[in-house]
DNA sequence: CTTGGACTTGTACGGTCGTACTACTTTCGG
DNA sequence: CCGAAAGTAGTACGACCGTACAAGTCCAAG
């Protein structure tokens, strides 16, 4: 269903333009943060006129919500493809911890990145959703999917794979990452150490 | 040292006004979020003219940094006073988990609040610090103090009280709180359950 | 070919923003 | 008591913002 009562952008070209705007918005969210995204910024990034942003989307809120949905979907896609590449049995706490990070952190190009600014967007979604109720369902659905994947990782590691444990893992990753990002430390090693500790506790 | 080379607000009245502005800014950060705070909003809240905000502070960034410092200090004060009221021995995993939350979460009026919007500011500091390097030291120092208090709580609970364990606890609280806030769930019970699980793992 | 609706886009409106500036008042050492 | 410095505050400037709108183009149905 379209964003307004009036049909907008139903043609092939229209859908292309919508998509271009959403991707531009997603990039800006990652680079500059949620609150720094504007109609004009999106239009410039997508190389489209300003008015295109108001033609295809009812409001900036609407655009941002759909952009977040787009982001979450691509994050999930990546996490799923990473999970698919993992072996059926994860031996060793270190290997298990690495697998947890692979599905819990959706960095753009794998773990080679230092995730300087990019990681922030991953967590800004929490804040933004807390403030804007209509984003909550998006985040809740995303987190639920991550829970499921983490349970699968736990299962492959021979650990208890109930929901509580999965949530424990995700919260640990989020908390450790966020702290490292805030303190200007490389977040991935910090999160890896934290998750390794937690995995060690779980396998006692 | 003053915020600029020129001495500003050294008089008694000047210091009062500075403080009023900082407190107004802190309240606005908590209520509306970091990015929604403006010179005009602060001035209105403090019942001072707009120009007072630019007279006492070199820039909005400067004002926000000092406001965050003010907030962190008051959070630490509260956490310290709560820690002081705790018994010397914390018996039981539930009691220990509650103690962890008491020092790790600086809600304004204790745990009676549902921490609807207020909790967000606690975590928005992470995001803002990640984006603005000069805020990192503030957050890092705050977190370090919380680490120390959590180690004391662990000690009173008869659990290993090294830094790693304290960081594990804080990350768990932060991750669980943030998720609950984002999903619109009452965050304190969620965090309590998560910390209880972690404490159970630690005391095995 | 015509015509009506979808699509496109330059432009403009009203608003808020950070900050600078200019007068005015208060304070206080000499 | 006075003059300089500090403090105070009203106002203005340029920039950016979300959004509305009118005038244009395009295209398929009649």
PDB file of C-alpha atoms in Angstrom, chain A residues 14-100:
ATOM      1  CA  UNK A  14       8.778   5.561  -9.714  1.00  0.00           C
ATOM      2  CA  UNK A  15       9.837   2.490  -7.789  1.00  0.00           C
ATOM      3  CA  UNK A  16      13.429   3.030  -8.836  1.00  0.00           C
ATOM      4  CA  UNK A  17      13.316   6.593  -7.567  1.00  0.00           C
ATOM      5  CA  UNK A  18      11.715   5.538  -4.290  1.00  0.00           C
ATOM      6  CA  UNK A  19      14.439   2.980  -3.806  1.00  0.00           C
ATOM      7  CA  UNK A  20      17.167   5.480  -4.620  1.00  0.00           C
ATOM      8  CA  UNK A  21      15.775   7.859  -2.019  1.00  0.00           C
ATOM      9  CA  UNK A  22      15.529   5.140   0.600  1.00  0.00           C
ATOM     10  CA  UNK A  23      19.091   4.032   0.003  1.00  0.00           C
ATOM     11  CA  UNK A  24      20.356   7.584   0.152  1.00  0.00           C
ATOM     12  CA  UNK A  25      18.490   8.096   3.403  1.00  0.00           C
ATOM     13  CA  UNK A  26      19.902   4.863   4.827  1.00  0.00           C
ATOM     14  CA  UNK A  27      23.437   5.919   3.946  1.00  0.00           C
ATOM     15  CA  UNK A  28      22.929   9.285   5.591  1.00  0.00           C
ATOM     16  CA  UNK A  29      21.500   7.685   8.721  1.00  0.00           C
ATOM     17  CA  UNK A  30      24.627   5.555   8.979  1.00  0.00           C
ATOM     18  CA  UNK A  31      27.053   8.358   8.271  1.00  0.00           C
ATOM     19  CA  UNK A  32      25.584  11.328  10.080  1.00  0.00           C
ATOM     20  CA  UNK A  33      22.983   9.930  12.424  1.00  0.00           C
ATOM     21  CA  UNK A  34      19.237   9.957  12.429  1.00  0.00           C
ATOM     22  CA  UNK A  35      18.749  13.550  13.430  1.00  0.00           C
ATOM     23  CA  UNK A  36      21.059  14.941  10.773  1.00  0.00           C
ATOM     24  CA  UNK A  37      19.024  13.602   7.864  1.00  0.00           C
ATOM     25  CA  UNK A  38      16.982  16.110   5.876  1.00  0.00           C
ATOM     26  CA  UNK A  39      14.903  16.193   2.720  1.00  0.00           C
ATOM     27  CA  UNK A  40      17.568  18.234   0.999  1.00  0.00           C
ATOM     28  CA  UNK A  41      20.390  15.992   2.086  1.00  0.00           C
ATOM     29  CA  UNK A  42      18.611  12.899   0.843  1.00  0.00           C
ATOM     30  CA  UNK A  43      17.742  14.498  -2.481  1.00  0.00           C
ATOM     31  CA  UNK A  44      21.307  15.624  -3.040  1.00  0.00           C
ATOM     32  CA  UNK A  45      22.694  12.205  -2.186  1.00  0.00           C
ATOM     33  CA  UNK A  46      20.235  10.479  -4.497  1.00  0.00           C
ATOM     34  CA  UNK A  47      20.842  13.094  -7.222  1.00  0.00           C
ATOM     35  CA  UNK A  48      17.145  13.851  -7.385  1.00  0.00           C
ATOM     36  CA  UNK A  49      15.305  17.151  -6.983  1.00  0.00           C
ATOM     37  CA  UNK A  50      14.129  18.169  -3.542  1.00  0.00           C
ATOM     38  CA  UNK A  51      10.471  17.878  -4.472  1.00  0.00           C
ATOM     39  CA  UNK A  52      10.893  14.184  -5.291  1.00  0.00           C
ATOM     40  CA  UNK A  53      11.334  13.465  -1.591  1.00  0.00           C
ATOM     41  CA  UNK A  54       7.977  15.011  -0.761  1.00  0.00           C
ATOM     42  CA  UNK A  55       6.251  13.465  -3.726  1.00  0.00           C
ATOM     43  CA  UNK A  56       7.096   9.879  -2.871  1.00  0.00           C
ATOM     44  CA  UNK A  57       6.868  10.116   0.899  1.00  0.00           C
ATOM     45  CA  UNK A  58       4.164  11.690   2.995  1.00  0.00           C
ATOM     46  CA  UNK A  59       6.620  13.245   5.427  1.00  0.00           C
ATOM     47  CA  UNK A  60      10.175  13.027   6.616  1.00  0.00           C
ATOM     48  CA  UNK A  61       9.073  10.742   9.427  1.00  0.00           C
ATOM     49  CA  UNK A  62       7.529   8.434   6.875  1.00  0.00           C
ATOM     50  CA  UNK A  63      10.699   8.450   4.812  1.00  0.00           C
ATOM     51  CA  UNK A  64      12.903   7.740   7.800  1.00  0.00           C
ATOM     52  CA  UNK A  65      10.697   4.914   8.982  1.00  0.00           C
ATOM     53  CA  UNK A  66      10.856   3.226   5.604  1.00  0.00           C
ATOM     54  CA  UNK A  67      14.585   3.840   5.419  1.00  0.00           C
ATOM     55  CA  UNK A  68      15.053   2.174   8.795  1.00  0.00           C
ATOM     56  CA  UNK A  69      12.958  -0.735   7.595  1.00  0.00           C
ATOM     57  CA  UNK A  70      15.191  -0.933   4.548  1.00  0.00           C
ATOM     58  CA  UNK A  71      18.306  -0.866   6.711  1.00  0.00           C
ATOM     59  CA  UNK A  72      17.010  -3.524   9.075  1.00  0.00           C
ATOM     60  CA  UNK A  73      16.131  -5.784   6.173  1.00  0.00           C
ATOM     61  CA  UNK A  74      19.602  -5.499   4.682  1.00  0.00           C
ATOM     62  CA  UNK A  75      21.198  -6.084   8.070  1.00  0.00           C
ATOM     63  CA  UNK A  76      19.130  -9.222   8.498  1.00  0.00           C
ATOM     64  CA  UNK A  77      20.014 -10.402   5.007  1.00  0.00           C
ATOM     65  CA  UNK A  78      23.679 -10.089   5.776  1.00  0.00           C
ATOM     66  CA  UNK A  79      23.392 -11.789   9.142  1.00  0.00           C
ATOM     67  CA  UNK A  80      21.486 -14.653   7.553  1.00  0.00           C
ATOM     68  CA  UNK A  81      24.037 -15.160   4.834  1.00  0.00           C
ATOM     69  CA  UNK A  82      26.792 -15.182   7.433  1.00  0.00           C
ATOM     70  CA  UNK A  83      24.933 -17.699   9.520  1.00  0.00           C
ATOM     71  CA  UNK A  84      24.497 -19.894   6.477  1.00  0.00           C
ATOM     72  CA  UNK A  85      28.235 -19.970   5.985  1.00  0.00           C
ATOM     73  CA  UNK A  86      28.978 -21.135   9.504  1.00  0.00           C
ATOM     74  CA  UNK A  87      29.754 -24.818  10.125  1.00  0.00           C
ATOM     75  CA  UNK A  88      27.176 -27.094  11.707  1.00  0.00           C
ATOM     76  CA  UNK A  89      29.261 -27.500  14.821  1.00  0.00           C
ATOM     77  CA  UNK A  90      31.061 -24.625  16.519  1.00  0.00           C
ATOM     78  CA  UNK A  91      33.891 -25.994  18.583  1.00  0.00           C
ATOM     79  CA  UNK A  92      35.663 -23.811  21.094  1.00  0.00           C
ATOM     80  CA  UNK A  93      34.543 -20.804  23.029  1.00  0.00           C
ATOM     81  CA  UNK A  94      36.491 -18.412  20.860  1.00  0.00           C
ATOM     82  CA  UNK A  95      34.964 -19.691  17.647  1.00  0.00           C
ATOM     83  CA  UNK A  96      31.515 -19.577  19.202  1.00  0.00           C
ATOM     84  CA  UNK A  97      32.022 -16.012  20.378  1.00  0.00           C
ATOM     85  CA  UNK A  98      33.146 -14.969  16.916  1.00  0.00           C
ATOM     86  CA  UNK A  99      30.045 -16.545  15.435  1.00  0.00           C
ATOM     87  CA  UNK A 100      27.866 -14.607  17.860  1.00  0.00           C
TER      88      UNK A 100
END
